[in-house]
mmCIF file of C-alpha atoms in Angstrom:
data_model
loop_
_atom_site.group_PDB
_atom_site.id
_atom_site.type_symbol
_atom_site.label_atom_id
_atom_site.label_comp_id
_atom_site.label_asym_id
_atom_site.label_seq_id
_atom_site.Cartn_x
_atom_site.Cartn_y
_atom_site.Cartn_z
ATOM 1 C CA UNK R 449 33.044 -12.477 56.997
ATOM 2 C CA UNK R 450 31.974 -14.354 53.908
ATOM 3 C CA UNK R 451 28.283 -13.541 55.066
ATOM 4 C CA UNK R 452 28.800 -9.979 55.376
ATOM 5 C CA UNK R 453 30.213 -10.386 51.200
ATOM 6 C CA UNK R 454 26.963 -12.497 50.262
ATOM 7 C CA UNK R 455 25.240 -9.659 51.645
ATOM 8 C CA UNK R 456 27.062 -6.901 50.127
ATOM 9 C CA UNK R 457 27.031 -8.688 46.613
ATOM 10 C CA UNK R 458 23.220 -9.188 47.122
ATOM 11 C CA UNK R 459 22.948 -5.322 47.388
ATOM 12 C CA UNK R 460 25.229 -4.643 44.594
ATOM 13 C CA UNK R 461 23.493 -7.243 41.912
ATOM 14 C CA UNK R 462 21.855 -5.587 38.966
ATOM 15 C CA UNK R 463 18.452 -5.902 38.707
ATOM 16 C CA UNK R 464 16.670 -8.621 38.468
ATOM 17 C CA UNK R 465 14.766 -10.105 35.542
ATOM 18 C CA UNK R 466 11.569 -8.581 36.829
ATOM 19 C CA UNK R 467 12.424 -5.083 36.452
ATOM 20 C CA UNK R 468 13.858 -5.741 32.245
ATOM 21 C CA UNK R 469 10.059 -7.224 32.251
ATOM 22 C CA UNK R 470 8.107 -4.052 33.751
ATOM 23 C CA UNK R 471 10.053 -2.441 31.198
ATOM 24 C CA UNK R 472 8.920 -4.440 28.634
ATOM 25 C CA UNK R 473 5.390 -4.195 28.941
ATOM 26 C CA UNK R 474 5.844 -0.196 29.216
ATOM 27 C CA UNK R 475 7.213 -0.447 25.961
ATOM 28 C CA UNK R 476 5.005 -2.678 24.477
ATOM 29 C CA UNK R 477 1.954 -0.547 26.044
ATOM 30 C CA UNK R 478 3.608 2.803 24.613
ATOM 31 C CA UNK R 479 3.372 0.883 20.899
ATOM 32 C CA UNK R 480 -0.185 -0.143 21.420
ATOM 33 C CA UNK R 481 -1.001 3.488 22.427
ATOM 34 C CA UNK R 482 0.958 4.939 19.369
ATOM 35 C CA UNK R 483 -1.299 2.479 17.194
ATOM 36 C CA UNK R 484 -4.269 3.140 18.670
ATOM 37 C CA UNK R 485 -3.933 6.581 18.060
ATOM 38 C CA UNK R 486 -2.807 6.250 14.241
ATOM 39 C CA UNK R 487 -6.628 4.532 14.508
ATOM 40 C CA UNK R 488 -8.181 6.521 15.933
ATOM 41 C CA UNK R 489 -6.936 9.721 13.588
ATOM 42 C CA UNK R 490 -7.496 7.531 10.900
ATOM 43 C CA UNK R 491 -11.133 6.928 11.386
ATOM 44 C CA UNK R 492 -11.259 10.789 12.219
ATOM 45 C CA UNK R 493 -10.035 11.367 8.980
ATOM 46 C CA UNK R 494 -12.072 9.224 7.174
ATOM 47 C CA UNK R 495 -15.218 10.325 8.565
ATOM 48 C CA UNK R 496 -14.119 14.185 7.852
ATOM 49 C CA UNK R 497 -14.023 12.841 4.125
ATOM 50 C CA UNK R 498 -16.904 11.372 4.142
ATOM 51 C CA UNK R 499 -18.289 14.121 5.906
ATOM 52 C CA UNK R 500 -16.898 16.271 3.283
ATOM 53 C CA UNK R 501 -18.059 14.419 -0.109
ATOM 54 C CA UNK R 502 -21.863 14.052 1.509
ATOM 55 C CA UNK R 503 -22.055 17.836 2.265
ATOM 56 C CA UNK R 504 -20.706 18.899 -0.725
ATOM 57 C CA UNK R 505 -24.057 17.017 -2.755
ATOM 58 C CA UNK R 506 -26.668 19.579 -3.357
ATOM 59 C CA UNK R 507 -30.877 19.356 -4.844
ATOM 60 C CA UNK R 508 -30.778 19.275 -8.288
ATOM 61 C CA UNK R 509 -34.818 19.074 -9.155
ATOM 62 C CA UNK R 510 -35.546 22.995 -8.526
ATOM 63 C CA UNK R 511 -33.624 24.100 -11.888
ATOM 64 C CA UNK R 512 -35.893 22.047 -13.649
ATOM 65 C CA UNK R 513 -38.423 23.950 -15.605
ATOM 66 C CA UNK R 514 -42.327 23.381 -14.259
ATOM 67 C CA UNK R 515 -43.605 22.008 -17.687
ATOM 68 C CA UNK R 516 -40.758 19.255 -17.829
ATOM 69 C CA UNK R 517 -42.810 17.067 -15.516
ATOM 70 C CA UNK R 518 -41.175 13.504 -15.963
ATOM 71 C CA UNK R 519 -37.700 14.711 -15.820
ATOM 72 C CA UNK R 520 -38.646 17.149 -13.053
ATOM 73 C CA UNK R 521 -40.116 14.138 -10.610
ATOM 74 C CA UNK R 522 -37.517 12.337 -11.402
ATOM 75 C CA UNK R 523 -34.804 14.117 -10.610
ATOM 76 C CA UNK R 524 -36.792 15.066 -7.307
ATOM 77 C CA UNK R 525 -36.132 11.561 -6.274
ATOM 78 C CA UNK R 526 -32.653 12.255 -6.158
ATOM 79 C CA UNK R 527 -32.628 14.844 -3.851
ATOM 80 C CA UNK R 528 -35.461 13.036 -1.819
ATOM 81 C CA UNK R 529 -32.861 10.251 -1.037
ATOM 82 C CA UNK R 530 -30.183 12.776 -0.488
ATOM 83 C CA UNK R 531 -32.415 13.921 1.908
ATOM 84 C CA UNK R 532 -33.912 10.628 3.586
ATOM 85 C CA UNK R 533 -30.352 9.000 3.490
ATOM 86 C CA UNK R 534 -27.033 10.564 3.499
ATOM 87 C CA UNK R 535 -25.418 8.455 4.574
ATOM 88 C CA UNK R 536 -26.502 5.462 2.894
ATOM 89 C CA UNK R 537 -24.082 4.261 0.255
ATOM 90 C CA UNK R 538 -26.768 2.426 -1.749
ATOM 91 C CA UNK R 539 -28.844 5.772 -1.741
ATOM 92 C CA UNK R 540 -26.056 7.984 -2.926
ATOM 93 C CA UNK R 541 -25.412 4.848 -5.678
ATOM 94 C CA UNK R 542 -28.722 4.851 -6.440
ATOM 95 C CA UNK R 543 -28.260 9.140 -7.089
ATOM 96 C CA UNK R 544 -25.496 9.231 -9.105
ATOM 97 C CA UNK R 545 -27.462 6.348 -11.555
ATOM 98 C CA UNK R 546 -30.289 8.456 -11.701
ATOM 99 C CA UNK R 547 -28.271 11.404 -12.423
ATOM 100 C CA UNK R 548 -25.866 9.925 -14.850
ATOM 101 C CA UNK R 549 -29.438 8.590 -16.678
ATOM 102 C CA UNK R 550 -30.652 11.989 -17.006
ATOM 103 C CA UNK R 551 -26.754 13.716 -18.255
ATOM 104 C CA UNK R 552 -26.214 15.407 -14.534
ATOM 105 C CA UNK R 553 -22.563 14.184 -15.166
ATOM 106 C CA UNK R 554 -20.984 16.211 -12.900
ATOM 107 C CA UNK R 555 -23.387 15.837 -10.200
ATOM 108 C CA UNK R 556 -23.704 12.391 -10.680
ATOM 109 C CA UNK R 557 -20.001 11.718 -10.656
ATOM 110 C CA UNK R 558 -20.066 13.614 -6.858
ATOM 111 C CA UNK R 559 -22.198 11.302 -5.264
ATOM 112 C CA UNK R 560 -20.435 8.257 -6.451
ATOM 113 C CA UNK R 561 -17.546 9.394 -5.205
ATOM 114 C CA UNK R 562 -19.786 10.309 -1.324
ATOM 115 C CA UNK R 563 -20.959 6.819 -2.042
ATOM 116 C CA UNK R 564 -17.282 5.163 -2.097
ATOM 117 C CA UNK R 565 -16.327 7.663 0.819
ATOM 118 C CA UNK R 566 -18.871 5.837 2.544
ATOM 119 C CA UNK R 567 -18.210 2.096 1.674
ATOM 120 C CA UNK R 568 -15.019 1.811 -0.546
ATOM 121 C CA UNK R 569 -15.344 -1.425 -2.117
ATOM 122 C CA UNK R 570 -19.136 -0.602 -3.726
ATOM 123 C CA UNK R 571 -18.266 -2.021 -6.906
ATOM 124 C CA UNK R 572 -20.985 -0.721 -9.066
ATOM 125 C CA UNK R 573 -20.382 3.000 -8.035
ATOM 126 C CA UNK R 574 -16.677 2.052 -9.644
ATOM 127 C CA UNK R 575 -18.346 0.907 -12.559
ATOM 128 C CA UNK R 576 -20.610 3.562 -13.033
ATOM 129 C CA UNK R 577 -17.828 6.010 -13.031
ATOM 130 C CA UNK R 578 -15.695 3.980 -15.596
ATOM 131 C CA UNK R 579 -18.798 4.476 -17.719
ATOM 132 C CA UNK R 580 -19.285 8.307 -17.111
ATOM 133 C CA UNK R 581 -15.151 8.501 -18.059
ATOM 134 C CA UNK R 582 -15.613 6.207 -21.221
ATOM 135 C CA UNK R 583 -18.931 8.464 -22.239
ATOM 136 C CA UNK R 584 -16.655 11.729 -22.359
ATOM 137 C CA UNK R 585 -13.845 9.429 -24.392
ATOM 138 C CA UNK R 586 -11.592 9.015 -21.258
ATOM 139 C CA UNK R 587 -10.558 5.450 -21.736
ATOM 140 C CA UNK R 588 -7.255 6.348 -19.413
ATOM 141 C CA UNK R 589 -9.327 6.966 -16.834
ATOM 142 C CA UNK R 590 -11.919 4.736 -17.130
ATOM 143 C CA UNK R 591 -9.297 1.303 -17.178
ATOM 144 C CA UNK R 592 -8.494 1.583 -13.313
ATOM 145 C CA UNK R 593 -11.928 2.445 -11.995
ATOM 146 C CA UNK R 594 -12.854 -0.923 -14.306
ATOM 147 C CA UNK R 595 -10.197 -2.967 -13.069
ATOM 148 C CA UNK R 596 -11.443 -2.238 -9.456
ATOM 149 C CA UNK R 597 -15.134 -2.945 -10.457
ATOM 150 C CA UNK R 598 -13.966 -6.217 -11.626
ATOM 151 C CA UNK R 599 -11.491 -6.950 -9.329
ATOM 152 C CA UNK R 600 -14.381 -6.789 -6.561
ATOM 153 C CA UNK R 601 -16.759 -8.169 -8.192
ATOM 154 C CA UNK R 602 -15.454 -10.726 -10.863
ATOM 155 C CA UNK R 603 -18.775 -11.946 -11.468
ATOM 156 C CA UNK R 604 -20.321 -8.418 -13.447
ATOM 157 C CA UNK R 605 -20.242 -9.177 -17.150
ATOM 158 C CA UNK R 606 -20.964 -5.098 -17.788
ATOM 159 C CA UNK R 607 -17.122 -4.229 -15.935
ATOM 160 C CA UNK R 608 -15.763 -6.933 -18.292
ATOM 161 C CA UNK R 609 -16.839 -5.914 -21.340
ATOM 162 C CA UNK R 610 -16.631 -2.534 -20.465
ATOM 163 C CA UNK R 611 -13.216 -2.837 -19.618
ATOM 164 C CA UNK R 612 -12.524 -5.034 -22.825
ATOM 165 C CA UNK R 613 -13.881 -2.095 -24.745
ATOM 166 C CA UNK R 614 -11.773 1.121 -23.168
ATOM 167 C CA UNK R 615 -8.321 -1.467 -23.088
ATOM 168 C CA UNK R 616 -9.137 -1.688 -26.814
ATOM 169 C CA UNK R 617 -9.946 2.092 -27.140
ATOM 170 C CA UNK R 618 -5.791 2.892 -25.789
ATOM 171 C CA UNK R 619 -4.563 0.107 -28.211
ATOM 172 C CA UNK R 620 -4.004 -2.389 -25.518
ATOM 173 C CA UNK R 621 -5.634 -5.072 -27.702
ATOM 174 C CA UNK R 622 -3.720 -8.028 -26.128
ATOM 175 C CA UNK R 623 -5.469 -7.523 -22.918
ATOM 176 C CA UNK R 624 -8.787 -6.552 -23.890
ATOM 177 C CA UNK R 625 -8.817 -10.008 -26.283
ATOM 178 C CA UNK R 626 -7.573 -11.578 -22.544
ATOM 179 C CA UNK R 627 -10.420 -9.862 -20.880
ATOM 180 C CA UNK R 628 -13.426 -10.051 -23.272
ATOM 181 C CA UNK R 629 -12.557 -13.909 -23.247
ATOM 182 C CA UNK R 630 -12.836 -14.440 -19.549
ATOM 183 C CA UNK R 631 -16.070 -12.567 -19.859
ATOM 184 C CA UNK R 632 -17.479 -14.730 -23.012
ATOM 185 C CA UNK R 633 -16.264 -17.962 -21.421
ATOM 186 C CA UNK R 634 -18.127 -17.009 -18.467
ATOM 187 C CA UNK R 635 -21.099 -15.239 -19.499
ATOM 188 C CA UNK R 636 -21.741 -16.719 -22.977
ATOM 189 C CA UNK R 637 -25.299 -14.910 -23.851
ATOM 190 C CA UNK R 638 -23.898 -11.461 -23.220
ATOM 191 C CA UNK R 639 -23.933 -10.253 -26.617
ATOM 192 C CA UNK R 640 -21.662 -7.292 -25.978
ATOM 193 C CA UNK R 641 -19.222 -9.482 -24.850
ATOM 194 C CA UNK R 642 -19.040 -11.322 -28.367
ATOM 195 C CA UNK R 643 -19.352 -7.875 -30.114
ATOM 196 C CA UNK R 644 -16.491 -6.056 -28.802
ATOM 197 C CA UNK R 645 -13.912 -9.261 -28.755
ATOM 198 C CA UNK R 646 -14.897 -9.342 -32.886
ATOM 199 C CA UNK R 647 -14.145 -5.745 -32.932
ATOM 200 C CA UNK R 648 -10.509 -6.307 -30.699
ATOM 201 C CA UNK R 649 -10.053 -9.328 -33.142
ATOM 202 C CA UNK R 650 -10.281 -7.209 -36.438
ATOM 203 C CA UNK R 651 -8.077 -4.576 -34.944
ATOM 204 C CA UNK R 652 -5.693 -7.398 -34.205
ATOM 205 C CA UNK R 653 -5.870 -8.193 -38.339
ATOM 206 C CA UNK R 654 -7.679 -11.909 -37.218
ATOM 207 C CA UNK R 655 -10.275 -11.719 -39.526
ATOM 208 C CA UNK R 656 -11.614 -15.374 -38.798
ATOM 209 C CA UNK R 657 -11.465 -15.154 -35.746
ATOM 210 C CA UNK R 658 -13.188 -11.374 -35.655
ATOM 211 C CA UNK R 659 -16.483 -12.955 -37.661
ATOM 212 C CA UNK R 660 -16.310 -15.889 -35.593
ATOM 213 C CA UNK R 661 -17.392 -13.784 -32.375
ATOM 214 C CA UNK R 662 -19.531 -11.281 -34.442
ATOM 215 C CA UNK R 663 -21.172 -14.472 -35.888
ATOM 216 C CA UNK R 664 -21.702 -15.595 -32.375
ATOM 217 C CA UNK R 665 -23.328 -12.229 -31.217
ATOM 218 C CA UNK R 666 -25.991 -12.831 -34.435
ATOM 219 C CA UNK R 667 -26.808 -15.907 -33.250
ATOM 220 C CA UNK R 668 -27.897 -13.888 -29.836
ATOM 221 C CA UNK R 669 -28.969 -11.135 -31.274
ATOM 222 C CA UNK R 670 -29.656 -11.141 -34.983
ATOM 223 C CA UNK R 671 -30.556 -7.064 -35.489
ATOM 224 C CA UNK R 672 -27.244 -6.163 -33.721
ATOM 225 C CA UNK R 673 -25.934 -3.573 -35.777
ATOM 226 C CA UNK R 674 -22.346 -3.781 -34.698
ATOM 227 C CA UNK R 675 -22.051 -7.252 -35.411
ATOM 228 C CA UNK R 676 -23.587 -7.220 -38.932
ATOM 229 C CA UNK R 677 -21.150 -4.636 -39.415
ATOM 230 C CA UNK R 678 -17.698 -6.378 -37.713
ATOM 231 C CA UNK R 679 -18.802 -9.642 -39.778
ATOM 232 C CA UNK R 680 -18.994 -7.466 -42.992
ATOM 233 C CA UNK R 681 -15.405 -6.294 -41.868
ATOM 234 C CA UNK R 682 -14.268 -9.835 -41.060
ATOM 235 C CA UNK R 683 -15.645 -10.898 -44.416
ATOM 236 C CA UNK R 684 -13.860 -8.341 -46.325
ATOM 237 C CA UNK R 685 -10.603 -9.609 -45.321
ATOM 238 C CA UNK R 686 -10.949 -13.275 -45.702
ATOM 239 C CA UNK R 687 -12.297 -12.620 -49.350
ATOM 240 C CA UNK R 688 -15.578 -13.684 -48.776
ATOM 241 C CA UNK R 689 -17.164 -10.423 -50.293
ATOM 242 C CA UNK R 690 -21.051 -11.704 -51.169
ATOM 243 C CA UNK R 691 -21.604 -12.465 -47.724
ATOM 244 C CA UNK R 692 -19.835 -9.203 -46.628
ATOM 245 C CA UNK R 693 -22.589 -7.162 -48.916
ATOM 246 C CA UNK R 694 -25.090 -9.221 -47.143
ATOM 247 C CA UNK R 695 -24.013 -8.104 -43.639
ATOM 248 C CA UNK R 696 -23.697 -4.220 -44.659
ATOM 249 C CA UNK R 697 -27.030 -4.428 -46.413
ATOM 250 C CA UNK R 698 -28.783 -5.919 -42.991
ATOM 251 C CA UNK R 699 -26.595 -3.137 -40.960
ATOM 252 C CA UNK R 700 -28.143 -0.680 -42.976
ATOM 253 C CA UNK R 701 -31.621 -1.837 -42.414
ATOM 254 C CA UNK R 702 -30.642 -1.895 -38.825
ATOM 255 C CA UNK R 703 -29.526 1.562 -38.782
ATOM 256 C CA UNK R 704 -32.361 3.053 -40.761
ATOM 257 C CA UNK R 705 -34.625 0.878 -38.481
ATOM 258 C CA UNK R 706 -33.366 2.889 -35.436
ATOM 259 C CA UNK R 707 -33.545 6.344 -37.062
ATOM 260 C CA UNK R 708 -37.086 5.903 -37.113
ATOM 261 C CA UNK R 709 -37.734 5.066 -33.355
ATOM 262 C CA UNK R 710 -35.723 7.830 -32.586
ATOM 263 C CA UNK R 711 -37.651 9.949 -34.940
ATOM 264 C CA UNK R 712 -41.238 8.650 -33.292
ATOM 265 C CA UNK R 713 -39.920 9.236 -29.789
ATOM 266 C CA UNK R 714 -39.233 13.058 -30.886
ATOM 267 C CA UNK R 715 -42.652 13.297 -32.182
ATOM 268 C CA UNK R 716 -44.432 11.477 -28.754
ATOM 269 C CA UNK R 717 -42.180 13.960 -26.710
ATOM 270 C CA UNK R 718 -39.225 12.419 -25.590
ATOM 271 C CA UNK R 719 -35.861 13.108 -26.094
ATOM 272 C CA UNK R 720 -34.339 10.542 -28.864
ATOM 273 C CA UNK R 721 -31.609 9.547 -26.033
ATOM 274 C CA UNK R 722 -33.762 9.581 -23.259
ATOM 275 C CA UNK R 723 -35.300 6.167 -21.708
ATOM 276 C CA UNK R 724 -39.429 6.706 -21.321
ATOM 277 C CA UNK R 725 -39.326 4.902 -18.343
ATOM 278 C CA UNK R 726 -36.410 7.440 -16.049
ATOM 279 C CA UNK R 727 -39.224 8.020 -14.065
ATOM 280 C CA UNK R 728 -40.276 4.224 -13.199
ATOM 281 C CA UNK R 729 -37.028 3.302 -13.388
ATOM 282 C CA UNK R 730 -35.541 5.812 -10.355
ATOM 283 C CA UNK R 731 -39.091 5.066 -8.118
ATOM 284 C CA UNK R 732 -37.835 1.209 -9.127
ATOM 285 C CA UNK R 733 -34.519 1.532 -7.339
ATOM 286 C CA UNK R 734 -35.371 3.893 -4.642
ATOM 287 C CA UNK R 735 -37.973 1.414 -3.370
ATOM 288 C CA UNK R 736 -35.246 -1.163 -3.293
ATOM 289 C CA UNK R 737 -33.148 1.221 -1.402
ATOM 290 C CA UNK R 738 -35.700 2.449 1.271
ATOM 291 C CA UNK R 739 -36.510 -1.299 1.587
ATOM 292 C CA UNK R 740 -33.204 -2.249 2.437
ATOM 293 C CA UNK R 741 -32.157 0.537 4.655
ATOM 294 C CA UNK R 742 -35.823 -1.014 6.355
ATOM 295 C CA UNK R 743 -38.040 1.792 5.921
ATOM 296 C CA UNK R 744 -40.725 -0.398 4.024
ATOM 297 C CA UNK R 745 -43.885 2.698 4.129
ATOM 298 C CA UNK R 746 -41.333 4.648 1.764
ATOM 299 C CA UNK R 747 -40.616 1.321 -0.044
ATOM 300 C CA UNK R 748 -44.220 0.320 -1.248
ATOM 301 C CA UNK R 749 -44.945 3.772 -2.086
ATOM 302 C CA UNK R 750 -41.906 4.131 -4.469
ATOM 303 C CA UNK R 751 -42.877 0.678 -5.927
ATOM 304 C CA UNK R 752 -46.341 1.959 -6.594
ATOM 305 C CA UNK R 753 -45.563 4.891 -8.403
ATOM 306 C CA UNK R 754 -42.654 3.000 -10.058
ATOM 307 C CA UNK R 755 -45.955 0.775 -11.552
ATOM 308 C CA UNK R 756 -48.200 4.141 -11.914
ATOM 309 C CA UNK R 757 -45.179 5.307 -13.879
ATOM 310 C CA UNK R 758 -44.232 2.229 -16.496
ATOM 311 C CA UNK R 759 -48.386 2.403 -17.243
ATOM 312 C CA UNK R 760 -47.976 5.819 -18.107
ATOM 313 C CA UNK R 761 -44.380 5.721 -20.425
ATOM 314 C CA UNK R 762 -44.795 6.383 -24.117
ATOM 315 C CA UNK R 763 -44.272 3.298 -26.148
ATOM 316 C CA UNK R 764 -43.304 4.689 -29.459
ATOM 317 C CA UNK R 765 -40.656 1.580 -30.436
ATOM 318 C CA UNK R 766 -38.799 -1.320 -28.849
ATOM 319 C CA UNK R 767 -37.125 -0.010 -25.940
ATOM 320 C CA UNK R 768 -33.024 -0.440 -25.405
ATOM 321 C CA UNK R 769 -30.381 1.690 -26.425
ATOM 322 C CA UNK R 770 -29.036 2.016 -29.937
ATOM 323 C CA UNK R 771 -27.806 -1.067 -32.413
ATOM 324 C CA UNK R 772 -25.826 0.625 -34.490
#
């Protein structure tokens, strides 16, 4: 009789463990398949942006006219990497700097954005683009595409300063002194970077501090326009006034001294804003860009006619942008 019960309560036990186990891994399995999925659209998705921002890039060179034969070839190295390598952040980088060289803003600011499709932490494409914002007076937009150039690559003195300079721009003076000091503590022969803290500091009312920094960037760079002019500022304030005529006399100089190169580049046939050297510069970076994507034949070609190119540029002052 008592067998007959063992038996019977055998049969009417619940399950054991091994069934709340199979169970279990169903369920776990089910989650893993629900991730995987969220994956795998993901990655869908992503590529259909990237596919999108790449396709939407078009030639630029053909609406060049014939007779503008630097700006034409150069421009045609754009679209010859657009071609070559679509897919290549670096190339469509390397685009959107040629671009933005030349004043193809809009097309320029396109294939940054393919290139960050492509590799989303490219920090110089996000520093590129806080420049285009900054030259069209943007500084709202330009502070976050900054802040991500910096934050990925701390070490880039351009993002700092850059980023010192638009913060300043919206009145955010506190941070841009913060910034601009990281930057001048850790790149101390970046003129810029002492220019534009002088400039935050005489905003701030600081005057000694303000022709401390500009003082700084003169000891760098003695022709700096900027910081003859900040130090004439700085001077001002802090009563110092000879001195102050001495640094708006020598910005003047500086400033006159710049209308004439502009003035000789006109007459040897460049545009006054326009580098002489687009041309070598773009056959410069695509040969490090076919080079690193391995396709060395393209390479030394570009790197040849990047030389053929420098030997050629008009010389008609120093080169660099504007001091004033």
């Amino acid at each position: 009789m008592r067998r007959r019960g063992e038996r019977a309560a055998r049969t009417a036990a619940p399950p054991s463990g091994g069934f709340r186990t199979r169970r279990s891994i169903l369920a776990v399995g089910l989650a893993v398949a629900v991730v995987a999925a969220a994956v795998v659209a993901w990655r869908a998705g992503g590529f259909a942006r990237r596919t999108r921002a790449i396709s939407a890039l078009r030639p630029v060179a053909a609406g060049v006219p014939p007779d503008q034969q630097e700006r034409r070839a150069t421009l045609e190295i754009a679209d010859r990497l657009l071609r070559d390598l679509p897919a290549a952040p670096e190339a469509l980088y390397a685009r959107g700097r040629i671009l933005l060289r030349l004043g193809y803003g809009d097309e320029a600011v396109a294939s940054l954005r393919a290139a960050l499709a492509v590799e989303p932490e490219l920090a110089p494409a996000y520093e590129l683009l806080g420049m285009e914002a900054m030259s069209r007076g943007d500084h709202a937009a330009a502070v976050p595409l900054l802040e991500r150039a910096w934050r990925i690559d701390p070490e880039s003195e351009a993002a700092g300063v850059m980023l010192g300079e638009s913060l300043a721009n919206l009145g955010r003076l506190p941070e841009a002194v913060a910034v601009l000091e990281r930057v001048v503590a850790a790149h101390p022969a970046v003129t810029a970077a002492h220019v534009q803290l002088g400039q935050a500091w005489n905003s701030l009312r600081e005057p000694a501090r303000a022709k401390a920094a500009h003082l700084a960037a003169l000891r760098l760079d003695p022709v700096n326009g900027p910081a003859c002019f900040g130090a004439a500022q700085a001077c001002v304030r802090l009563g110092e006034h000879e001195l102050a005529e001495q640094y708006r006399r020598r910005h003047l100089d500086i400033v006159a001294e710049d209308r004439g190169i502009g003035q000789r580049r006109i007459r040897a046939g460049l545009s006054a804003g326009e580098p002489a050297g687009a041309l070598a510069a773009a056959a410069d970076l695509a040969a490090k860009v076919y080079a690193a994507n391995g396709r060395l034949a393209e390479a030394a070609d570009f790197r040849a006619r990047a030389a053929a190119a420098a030997a050629r540029a008009p010389q008609p002052g120093p080169a660099g942008g504007s001091r004033r």
